[in-house]
Amino acid sequence: MGNNQKRVIDKPYSTYALNRAVISGLCVKCPKCSQSSIVRADITNIYFSCTNCGYSKIEIRTNFRYQLENQCKQCGRYYRVSISNHNKQNLSVCNVACPFCNYVMQGKVQKTPSFIYTNDIKNGCEPFFGLELWFLANFKGKTVWALNHDHLVYLIEYLSADLREKPFDANTMRTEADRLPYFMKSAKNREGIVKCLKKMLEK
Ligand SMILES: [Zn+2]
Ligand SMILES: [Zn+2]
């Protein structure tokens, strides 16, 4: 092994998952002026804004997950249960039974936006407003995209490295690169994909 090989340490799984990336912001093409603009989300809303033409939009997030975490006072085990009852979902606290011993106790209802998987990027568009991603290209008939600048830099670094390592010792655990489609990682495409991604960086 030569010393001039470029090594890269992969990121933990889901580092650039859509639901995380949208918190810092997704780069999209403004539907009014076609310049680079941002789709961003917090726990309650999705925002679109274009600093070039001033166009903006806000939408309320509708998909939430309701969960409750407790340490059972009877059996001592920790558990997390989903709250599917609509009446209970609107409460700040409610009673649930321990899934291990059925002991009923109160807990705090946690409301979080539901998980959105990366395959929710369809035809190069984000799922919130359906806007086209800014970092988007076609490679041998397949769509290659990055959610934002950080994600793009990650993809370039990861795919252009000679040696790819996992971010921790446990080799059985999944890492961010496990979410990449095979055609991007395959040895025959990698160089072309990296070129394609680098071109996006110049946009
Ligand atoms: Zn605009
Ligand atoms: Zn219990």
Coordinates of N, CA and C and ligand atoms in Angstrom, one line a residue:
M1 N 0.8 -1.2 0.0 CA 0.0 0.0 0.0 C 0.9 1.3 0.0
G2 N 0.7 2.1 -0.9 CA 1.4 3.4 -1.0 C 0.9 4.4 0.0
N3 N 1.7 5.3 0.4 CA 1.3 6.3 1.4 C 0.5 7.4 0.8
N4 N 0.5 7.5 -0.5 CA -0.2 8.6 -1.1 C -1.6 8.3 -1.5
Q5 N -2.1 7.2 -1.0 CA -3.5 6.8 -1.3 C -4.4 7.7 -0.4
K6 N -5.4 8.1 -1.1 CA -6.4 9.0 -0.3 C -7.3 8.2 0.5
R7 N -7.3 8.4 1.8 CA -8.2 7.7 2.7 C -9.4 8.6 3.0
V8 N -10.5 8.0 3.3 CA -11.6 8.7 3.8 C -12.3 7.9 4.8
I9 N -12.8 8.5 5.9 CA -13.6 7.8 6.9 C -15.0 8.2 6.6
D10 N -15.8 7.1 6.5 CA -17.2 7.4 6.2 C -17.9 8.0 7.4
K11 N -19.1 8.5 7.1 CA -19.9 9.1 8.2 C -20.9 8.1 8.7
P12 N -21.4 8.4 9.9 CA -22.5 7.5 10.4 C -23.7 7.4 9.5
Y13 N -24.4 6.3 9.6 CA -25.5 6.1 8.8 C -26.6 7.2 8.9
S14 N -27.1 7.6 7.8 CA -28.2 8.7 7.9 C -27.7 10.1 8.2
T15 N -26.4 10.3 8.1 CA -25.8 11.7 8.3 C -26.5 12.6 7.3
Y16 N -26.7 12.2 6.1 CA -27.3 13.1 5.1 C -28.7 12.6 4.7
A17 N -29.4 12.0 5.7 CA -30.8 11.6 5.4 C -31.6 12.9 5.2
L18 N -32.6 12.7 4.3 CA -33.4 13.9 3.9 C -34.0 14.6 5.2
N19 N -34.5 13.9 6.1 CA -35.1 14.5 7.3 C -34.1 15.3 8.1
R20 N -32.8 14.9 8.0 CA -31.8 15.7 8.7 C -31.3 16.8 7.9
A21 N -31.0 16.6 6.6 CA -30.5 17.6 5.7 C -31.4 18.8 5.6
V22 N -32.7 18.5 5.7 CA -33.7 19.6 5.5 C -33.7 20.5 6.7
I23 N -33.2 20.1 7.8 CA -33.1 21.0 9.0 C -32.0 22.1 8.7
S24 N -30.9 21.8 8.1 CA -29.9 22.8 7.7 C -30.3 23.4 6.4
G25 N -31.0 22.7 5.5 CA -31.5 23.3 4.3 C -31.1 22.4 3.1
L26 N -32.0 22.3 2.1 CA -31.8 21.6 0.9 C -31.6 22.7 -0.2
C27 N -30.7 22.5 -1.1 CA -30.5 23.4 -2.2 C -31.4 23.0 -3.4
V28 N -32.3 23.9 -3.7 CA -33.2 23.7 -4.8 C -33.2 24.8 -5.9
K29 N -33.8 24.5 -7.0 CA -33.9 25.5 -8.0 C -35.2 26.3 -7.8
C30 N -35.1 27.6 -7.7 CA -36.2 28.5 -7.5 C -37.2 28.4 -8.7
P31 N -38.5 28.1 -8.4 CA -39.4 27.9 -9.5 C -39.7 29.2 -10.3
K32 N -39.4 30.4 -9.7 CA -39.6 31.7 -10.3 C -38.5 32.2 -11.1
C33 N -37.3 32.1 -10.5 CA -36.1 32.7 -11.2 C -35.0 31.7 -11.6
S34 N -35.3 30.4 -11.3 CA -34.3 29.3 -11.6 C -32.9 29.5 -11.0
Q35 N -32.8 30.3 -10.0 CA -31.5 30.4 -9.3 C -31.5 29.4 -8.1
S36 N -30.4 29.3 -7.4 CA -30.3 28.5 -6.3 C -31.0 29.1 -5.1
S37 N -31.8 28.2 -4.4 CA -32.6 28.7 -3.3 C -32.7 27.5 -2.3
I38 N -33.4 27.8 -1.2 CA -33.3 26.9 0.0 C -34.7 26.4 0.4
V39 N -34.8 25.1 0.7 CA -35.9 24.5 1.4 C -35.4 24.1 2.8
R40 N -36.1 24.6 3.8 CA -35.6 24.3 5.1 C -36.8 23.9 6.0
A41 N -36.6 23.1 7.0 CA -37.7 22.7 7.9 C -37.3 22.8 9.3
D42 N -38.3 23.1 10.2 CA -38.1 22.9 11.6 C -39.2 22.0 12.0
I43 N -39.5 21.9 13.3 CA -40.4 20.8 13.8 C -41.8 21.1 13.3
T44 N -42.2 22.3 13.0 CA -43.6 22.6 12.6 C -43.8 22.9 11.2
N45 N -42.8 23.6 10.6 CA -43.0 24.1 9.2 C -42.0 23.7 8.2
I46 N -42.3 23.9 6.9 CA -41.4 23.8 5.9 C -41.3 25.1 5.2
Y47 N -40.1 25.6 5.0 CA -39.9 27.0 4.4 C -39.2 26.9 3.1
F48 N -39.7 27.7 2.1 CA -38.9 27.9 0.9 C -38.5 29.3 0.8
S49 N -37.3 29.6 0.5 CA -37.0 31.0 0.3 C -35.9 31.2 -0.8
C50 N -36.0 32.2 -1.6 CA -35.0 32.5 -2.6 C -34.5 33.9 -2.3
T51 N -33.2 34.0 -2.1 CA -32.6 35.3 -1.8 C -32.4 36.1 -3.1
N52 N -32.5 35.4 -4.2 CA -32.3 36.1 -5.5 C -33.5 36.9 -5.9
C53 N -34.7 36.3 -5.9 CA -35.9 37.0 -6.3 C -36.9 37.3 -5.2
G54 N -36.6 36.8 -4.0 CA -37.4 37.2 -2.8 C -38.7 36.3 -2.7
Y55 N -38.9 35.3 -3.6 CA -40.0 34.5 -3.5 C -39.9 33.5 -2.3
S56 N -41.0 33.4 -1.5 CA -40.9 32.5 -0.4 C -42.3 31.8 -0.1
K57 N -42.3 30.8 0.6 CA -43.4 29.9 0.9 C -43.3 29.3 2.2
I58 N -44.4 29.1 2.9 CA -44.3 28.3 4.2 C -45.4 27.3 4.2
E59 N -45.1 26.1 4.6 CA -46.2 25.0 4.7 C -46.0 24.4 6.1
I60 N -47.1 24.0 6.6 CA -47.1 23.3 7.9 C -46.8 21.8 7.7
R61 N -45.9 21.3 8.5 CA -45.7 19.8 8.4 C -46.8 19.1 9.0
T62 N -47.3 18.1 8.3 CA -48.5 17.4 8.7 C -48.2 16.0 9.3
N63 N -47.1 15.4 8.9 CA -46.8 14.0 9.3 C -46.0 14.0 10.6
F64 N -46.6 13.6 11.6 CA -45.8 13.5 12.9 C -45.9 12.1 13.4
R65 N -44.9 11.8 14.3 CA -44.8 10.5 14.9 C -45.0 10.8 16.4
Y66 N -45.9 10.1 17.1 CA -46.1 10.3 18.5 C -45.6 9.1 19.3
Q67 N -44.7 9.4 20.2 CA -44.1 8.3 21.0 C -43.9 8.7 22.4
L68 N -43.8 7.7 23.2 CA -43.6 7.9 24.6 C -42.5 7.0 25.1
E69 N -41.6 7.5 25.9 CA -40.6 6.7 26.5 C -40.7 6.7 28.0
N70 N -40.5 5.6 28.6 CA -40.6 5.4 30.0 C -39.6 4.4 30.6
Q71 N -39.3 4.6 31.8 CA -38.6 3.4 32.5 C -39.7 2.9 33.4
C72 N -40.0 1.6 33.3 CA -41.1 1.0 34.0 C -40.8 1.0 35.5
K73 N -41.7 1.4 36.3 CA -41.5 1.5 37.7 C -41.7 0.1 38.3
Q74 N -42.3 -0.9 37.6 CA -42.4 -2.2 38.1 C -41.3 -3.1 37.7
C75 N -41.0 -3.2 36.4 CA -39.9 -4.2 36.0 C -38.6 -3.5 35.7
G76 N -38.6 -2.1 35.7 CA -37.3 -1.4 35.6 C -36.8 -1.3 34.2
R77 N -37.5 -1.8 33.2 CA -37.0 -1.8 31.8 C -37.4 -0.5 31.1
Y78 N -36.5 0.0 30.2 CA -36.9 1.1 29.4 C -37.7 0.7 28.2
Y79 N -38.6 1.5 27.8 CA -39.4 1.1 26.6 C -39.8 2.4 25.9
R80 N -40.1 2.2 24.6 CA -40.6 3.3 23.8 C -41.8 2.8 23.0
V81 N -43.0 3.4 23.2 CA -44.2 2.9 22.5 C -44.7 4.0 21.6
S82 N -45.3 3.6 20.5 CA -46.0 4.6 19.6 C -47.4 4.9 20.1
I83 N -47.8 6.1 20.0 CA -49.2 6.5 20.4 C -50.0 6.6 19.1
S84 N -50.9 5.7 18.9 CA -51.7 5.7 17.6 C -53.0 6.3 17.9
N85 N -53.5 6.3 19.1 CA -54.8 6.9 19.4 C -54.8 8.4 19.2
H86 N -55.7 8.9 18.3 CA -55.7 10.4 18.0 C -56.0 11.3 19.2
N87 N -56.8 10.8 20.1 CA -57.1 11.6 21.3 C -55.9 11.7 22.2
K88 N -55.2 10.6 22.3 CA -54.0 10.6 23.2 C -52.9 11.4 22.5
Q89 N -52.8 11.5 21.2 CA -51.7 12.2 20.5 C -51.7 13.7 20.9
N90 N -52.9 14.2 21.2 CA -53.0 15.6 21.5 C -52.7 16.0 23.0
L91 N -52.5 14.9 23.8 CA -52.2 15.1 25.2 C -50.7 15.3 25.4
S92 N -50.4 16.1 26.4 CA -48.9 16.2 26.7 C -48.4 15.0 27.5
V93 N -49.3 14.4 28.3 CA -48.9 13.2 29.0 C -50.1 12.2 28.9
C94 N -49.8 10.9 28.9 CA -50.9 9.9 28.9 C -50.4 8.6 29.6
N95 N -51.3 7.8 29.9 CA -51.0 6.5 30.5 C -50.8 5.4 29.4
V96 N -49.7 4.6 29.6 CA -49.5 3.5 28.7 C -49.1 2.3 29.6
A97 N -49.2 1.1 28.9 CA -48.9 -0.1 29.6 C -47.5 -0.5 29.2
C98 N -46.7 -0.9 30.1 CA -45.3 -1.4 29.8 C -45.4 -2.6 28.9
P99 N -44.7 -2.7 27.7 CA -44.8 -3.8 26.8 C -44.3 -5.1 27.4
F100 N -43.5 -5.0 28.5 CA -42.9 -6.2 29.1 C -43.8 -6.8 30.2
C101 N -44.3 -5.9 31.0 CA -45.0 -6.5 32.2 C -46.4 -5.9 32.4
N102 N -46.8 -5.0 31.4 CA -48.2 -4.5 31.4 C -48.5 -3.5 32.5
Y103 N -47.5 -3.1 33.3 CA -47.7 -2.1 34.3 C -48.0 -0.7 33.7
V104 N -49.1 -0.1 34.1 CA -49.5 1.1 33.5 C -49.0 2.3 34.3
M105 N -48.3 3.2 33.5 CA -47.9 4.4 34.1 C -47.9 5.6 33.2
Q106 N -47.7 6.8 33.7 CA -47.8 8.0 32.9 C -46.5 8.3 32.2
G107 N -46.6 8.9 31.0 CA -45.4 9.4 30.4 C -45.7 10.6 29.5
K108 N -44.6 11.2 29.0 CA -44.7 12.4 28.2 C -44.9 12.0 26.7
V109 N -45.9 12.6 26.1 CA -46.0 12.3 24.6 C -45.1 13.1 23.8
Q110 N -44.2 12.5 23.1 CA -43.2 13.2 22.2 C -43.7 13.3 20.8
K111 N -43.7 14.5 20.3 CA -44.2 14.7 18.9 C -43.0 15.0 18.0
T112 N -42.7 14.2 17.0 CA -41.6 14.5 16.1 C -42.0 14.3 14.7
P113 N -41.5 15.1 13.8 CA -41.9 15.0 12.4 C -41.5 13.6 11.9
S114 N -42.3 12.9 11.2 CA -42.1 11.5 10.8 C -40.9 11.4 9.9
F115 N -40.2 10.3 9.9 CA -39.0 10.1 9.1 C -39.3 10.0 7.6
I116 N -38.5 10.7 6.9 CA -38.7 10.6 5.4 C -37.4 10.0 4.8
Y117 N -37.6 9.0 4.1 CA -36.4 8.3 3.6 C -35.9 9.0 2.3
T118 N -34.6 8.7 2.0 CA -34.0 9.4 0.9 C -34.7 9.0 -0.4
N119 N -35.3 7.8 -0.5 CA -35.9 7.5 -1.8 C -37.2 8.4 -2.0
D120 N -37.4 9.3 -1.1 CA -38.5 10.3 -1.4 C -38.0 11.4 -2.3
I121 N -36.7 11.3 -2.7 CA -36.3 12.2 -3.8 C -36.7 11.5 -5.1
K122 N -37.7 12.1 -5.8 CA -38.2 11.4 -7.0 C -37.9 12.3 -8.2
N123 N -37.4 11.7 -9.2 CA -37.0 12.4 -10.4 C -36.3 13.7 -10.1
G124 N -35.4 13.7 -9.1 CA -34.6 14.8 -8.8 C -35.3 15.9 -8.0
C125 N -36.5 15.6 -7.5 CA -37.3 16.7 -6.8 C -37.4 16.3 -5.3
E126 N -37.4 17.3 -4.5 CA -37.6 17.1 -3.0 C -39.1 16.9 -2.8
P127 N -39.4 16.2 -1.7 CA -40.9 15.8 -1.5 C -41.7 16.9 -0.8
F128 N -41.1 17.9 -0.3 CA -41.9 18.9 0.5 C -42.6 19.9 -0.4
F129 N -42.0 20.5 -1.3 CA -42.6 21.4 -2.3 C -42.6 20.9 -3.7
G130 N -41.9 19.7 -3.9 CA -41.7 19.1 -5.2 C -40.8 19.9 -6.1
L131 N -39.8 20.7 -5.5 CA -38.9 21.5 -6.3 C -37.7 20.7 -6.7
E132 N -37.2 21.0 -7.8 CA -36.0 20.3 -8.4 C -34.8 20.7 -7.5
L133 N -34.0 19.6 -7.3 CA -32.7 19.9 -6.5 C -31.8 20.7 -7.4
W134 N -31.0 21.5 -6.7 CA -30.0 22.4 -7.4 C -28.8 21.5 -7.9
F135 N -28.4 20.6 -7.0 CA -27.2 19.8 -7.4 C -27.8 18.5 -8.0
L136 N -28.0 18.5 -9.3 CA -28.6 17.5 -10.0 C -28.0 17.2 -11.4
A137 N -27.8 16.0 -11.7 CA -27.2 15.7 -13.0 C -27.6 14.3 -13.5
N138 N -27.4 14.1 -14.7 CA -27.7 12.8 -15.3 C -26.4 12.0 -15.6
F139 N -26.3 10.8 -15.1 CA -25.1 10.0 -15.4 C -25.6 8.7 -16.0
K140 N -25.3 8.4 -17.3 CA -25.7 7.2 -18.0 C -27.1 6.9 -17.7
G141 N -28.0 7.9 -17.9 CA -29.4 7.7 -17.7 C -29.9 7.6 -16.3
K142 N -29.0 7.8 -15.3 CA -29.5 7.7 -13.9 C -29.3 9.1 -13.3
T143 N -30.2 9.4 -12.4 CA -30.1 10.7 -11.7 C -29.1 10.7 -10.6
V144 N -28.2 11.6 -10.6 CA -27.2 11.8 -9.6 C -27.5 13.2 -8.9
W145 N -27.6 13.1 -7.6 CA -28.0 14.4 -6.9 C -27.3 14.5 -5.5
A146 N -27.3 15.7 -5.0 CA -26.9 16.0 -3.7 C -27.9 16.9 -3.1
L147 N -28.2 16.7 -1.8 CA -29.2 17.5 -1.1 C -28.7 19.0 -0.9
N148 N -27.5 19.1 -0.6 CA -26.9 20.5 -0.3 C -25.4 20.4 -0.5
H149 N -24.8 21.5 -0.3 CA -23.3 21.6 -0.5 C -22.5 20.6 0.4
D150 N -22.9 20.5 1.6 CA -22.2 19.5 2.5 C -22.3 18.1 2.0
H151 N -23.5 17.8 1.6 CA -23.7 16.4 1.1 C -22.9 16.2 -0.2
L152 N -22.9 17.2 -1.1 CA -22.1 17.1 -2.3 C -20.6 16.9 -2.0
V153 N -20.1 17.7 -1.1 CA -18.7 17.5 -0.7 C -18.4 16.1 -0.1
Y154 N -19.3 15.6 0.7 CA -19.2 14.3 1.2 C -19.1 13.3 0.1
L155 N -20.0 13.4 -0.9 CA -20.1 12.4 -1.9 C -18.8 12.4 -2.8
I156 N -18.2 13.6 -3.0 CA -17.0 13.7 -3.8 C -15.9 13.1 -3.0
E157 N -15.7 13.4 -1.8 CA -14.6 12.9 -0.9 C -14.7 11.4 -0.8
Y158 N -15.9 10.9 -0.6 CA -16.1 9.5 -0.3 C -15.8 8.7 -1.6
L159 N -16.3 9.1 -2.7 CA -16.2 8.4 -4.0 C -14.8 8.5 -4.6
S160 N -14.1 9.6 -4.3 CA -12.8 9.8 -5.0 C -11.7 9.2 -4.1
A161 N -12.0 8.7 -3.0 CA -10.9 8.1 -2.1 C -10.5 6.8 -2.6
D162 N -9.3 6.4 -2.3 CA -8.8 5.1 -2.7 C -9.1 4.1 -1.6
L163 N -9.2 4.5 -0.4 CA -9.5 3.7 0.7 C -10.6 4.3 1.5
R164 N -11.6 3.4 1.7 CA -12.8 3.9 2.5 C -12.9 3.1 3.8
E165 N -13.0 3.9 4.8 CA -13.0 3.2 6.1 C -14.3 3.6 6.9
K166 N -14.7 2.7 7.8 CA -15.9 2.9 8.6 C -15.5 3.9 9.7
P167 N -16.5 4.7 10.2 CA -16.2 5.6 11.2 C -16.0 5.0 12.6
F168 N -16.2 3.7 12.8 CA -16.1 3.1 14.1 C -15.6 1.7 13.9
D169 N -15.3 1.0 15.0 CA -14.7 -0.3 14.9 C -15.6 -1.4 14.5
A170 N -16.9 -1.2 14.9 CA -17.9 -2.3 14.6 C -18.2 -2.4 13.1
N171 N -17.5 -3.3 12.4 CA -17.7 -3.4 11.0 C -19.0 -3.9 10.5
T172 N -19.8 -4.3 11.4 CA -21.1 -4.8 11.0 C -22.1 -3.7 10.9
M173 N -21.8 -2.6 11.5 CA -22.7 -1.5 11.5 C -22.8 -0.7 10.2
R174 N -23.9 -0.2 9.8 CA -24.1 0.4 8.6 C -23.5 1.9 8.7
T175 N -23.1 2.3 7.5 CA -22.6 3.7 7.5 C -23.3 4.4 6.3
E176 N -23.0 5.7 6.2 CA -23.7 6.6 5.3 C -23.6 6.0 3.8
A177 N -22.5 5.5 3.5 CA -22.3 5.0 2.1 C -23.2 3.8 1.8
D178 N -23.7 3.1 2.8 CA -24.6 2.0 2.5 C -25.9 2.5 1.9
R179 N -26.1 3.8 2.0 CA -27.4 4.3 1.5 C -27.2 4.7 0.0
L180 N -26.0 4.7 -0.5 CA -25.7 5.1 -1.9 C -26.1 4.0 -2.8
P181 N -26.7 4.3 -3.9 CA -27.0 3.2 -4.9 C -25.7 2.6 -5.5
Y182 N -25.9 1.3 -5.8 CA -24.7 0.6 -6.3 C -24.0 1.2 -7.5
F183 N -24.8 1.8 -8.4 CA -24.2 2.3 -9.6 C -23.2 3.5 -9.3
M184 N -23.4 4.2 -8.2 CA -22.5 5.3 -7.8 C -21.2 4.7 -7.2
K185 N -21.3 3.6 -6.6 CA -20.1 3.1 -5.9 C -19.3 2.1 -6.7
S186 N -19.9 1.6 -7.8 CA -19.2 0.6 -8.6 C -18.0 1.1 -9.2
A187 N -16.9 0.3 -9.2 CA -15.6 0.8 -9.7 C -15.6 1.4 -11.1
K188 N -16.5 0.8 -11.9 CA -16.5 1.3 -13.3 C -17.1 2.7 -13.5
N189 N -18.0 3.0 -12.5 CA -18.7 4.3 -12.6 C -18.1 5.4 -11.8
R190 N -17.3 5.0 -10.8 CA -16.9 6.0 -9.7 C -16.2 7.3 -10.3
E191 N -15.3 7.0 -11.2 CA -14.6 8.2 -11.7 C -15.5 9.2 -12.5
G192 N -16.4 8.6 -13.2 CA -17.3 9.4 -14.0 C -18.3 10.1 -13.1
I193 N -18.7 9.5 -12.0 CA -19.7 10.1 -11.1 C -19.0 11.2 -10.3
V194 N -17.7 11.0 -10.0 CA -17.0 12.1 -9.3 C -16.8 13.3 -10.2
K195 N -16.5 13.1 -11.5 CA -16.4 14.2 -12.4 C -17.8 15.0 -12.5
C196 N -18.8 14.2 -12.6 CA -20.2 14.7 -12.6 C -20.5 15.6 -11.4
L197 N -20.1 15.1 -10.2 CA -20.3 15.8 -9.0 C -19.5 17.0 -8.9
K198 N -18.3 16.9 -9.3 CA -17.4 18.1 -9.3 C -17.9 19.2 -10.2
K199 N -18.5 18.8 -11.3 CA -19.1 19.8 -12.1 C -20.2 20.6 -11.4
M200 N -21.0 19.8 -10.6 CA -22.1 20.4 -9.9 C -21.6 21.5 -8.9
L201 N -20.4 21.2 -8.3 CA -19.8 22.0 -7.3 C -19.5 23.4 -7.9
E202 N -19.2 23.5 -9.2 CA -18.9 24.7 -9.9 C -20.1 25.6 -10.2
K203 N -21.3 25.0 -10.0 CA -22.5 25.7 -10.3 C -22.7 27.0 -9.6
Ligands
ZN1 ZN -36.0 33.1 -7.1
ZN2 ZN -42.6 -3.2 33.1

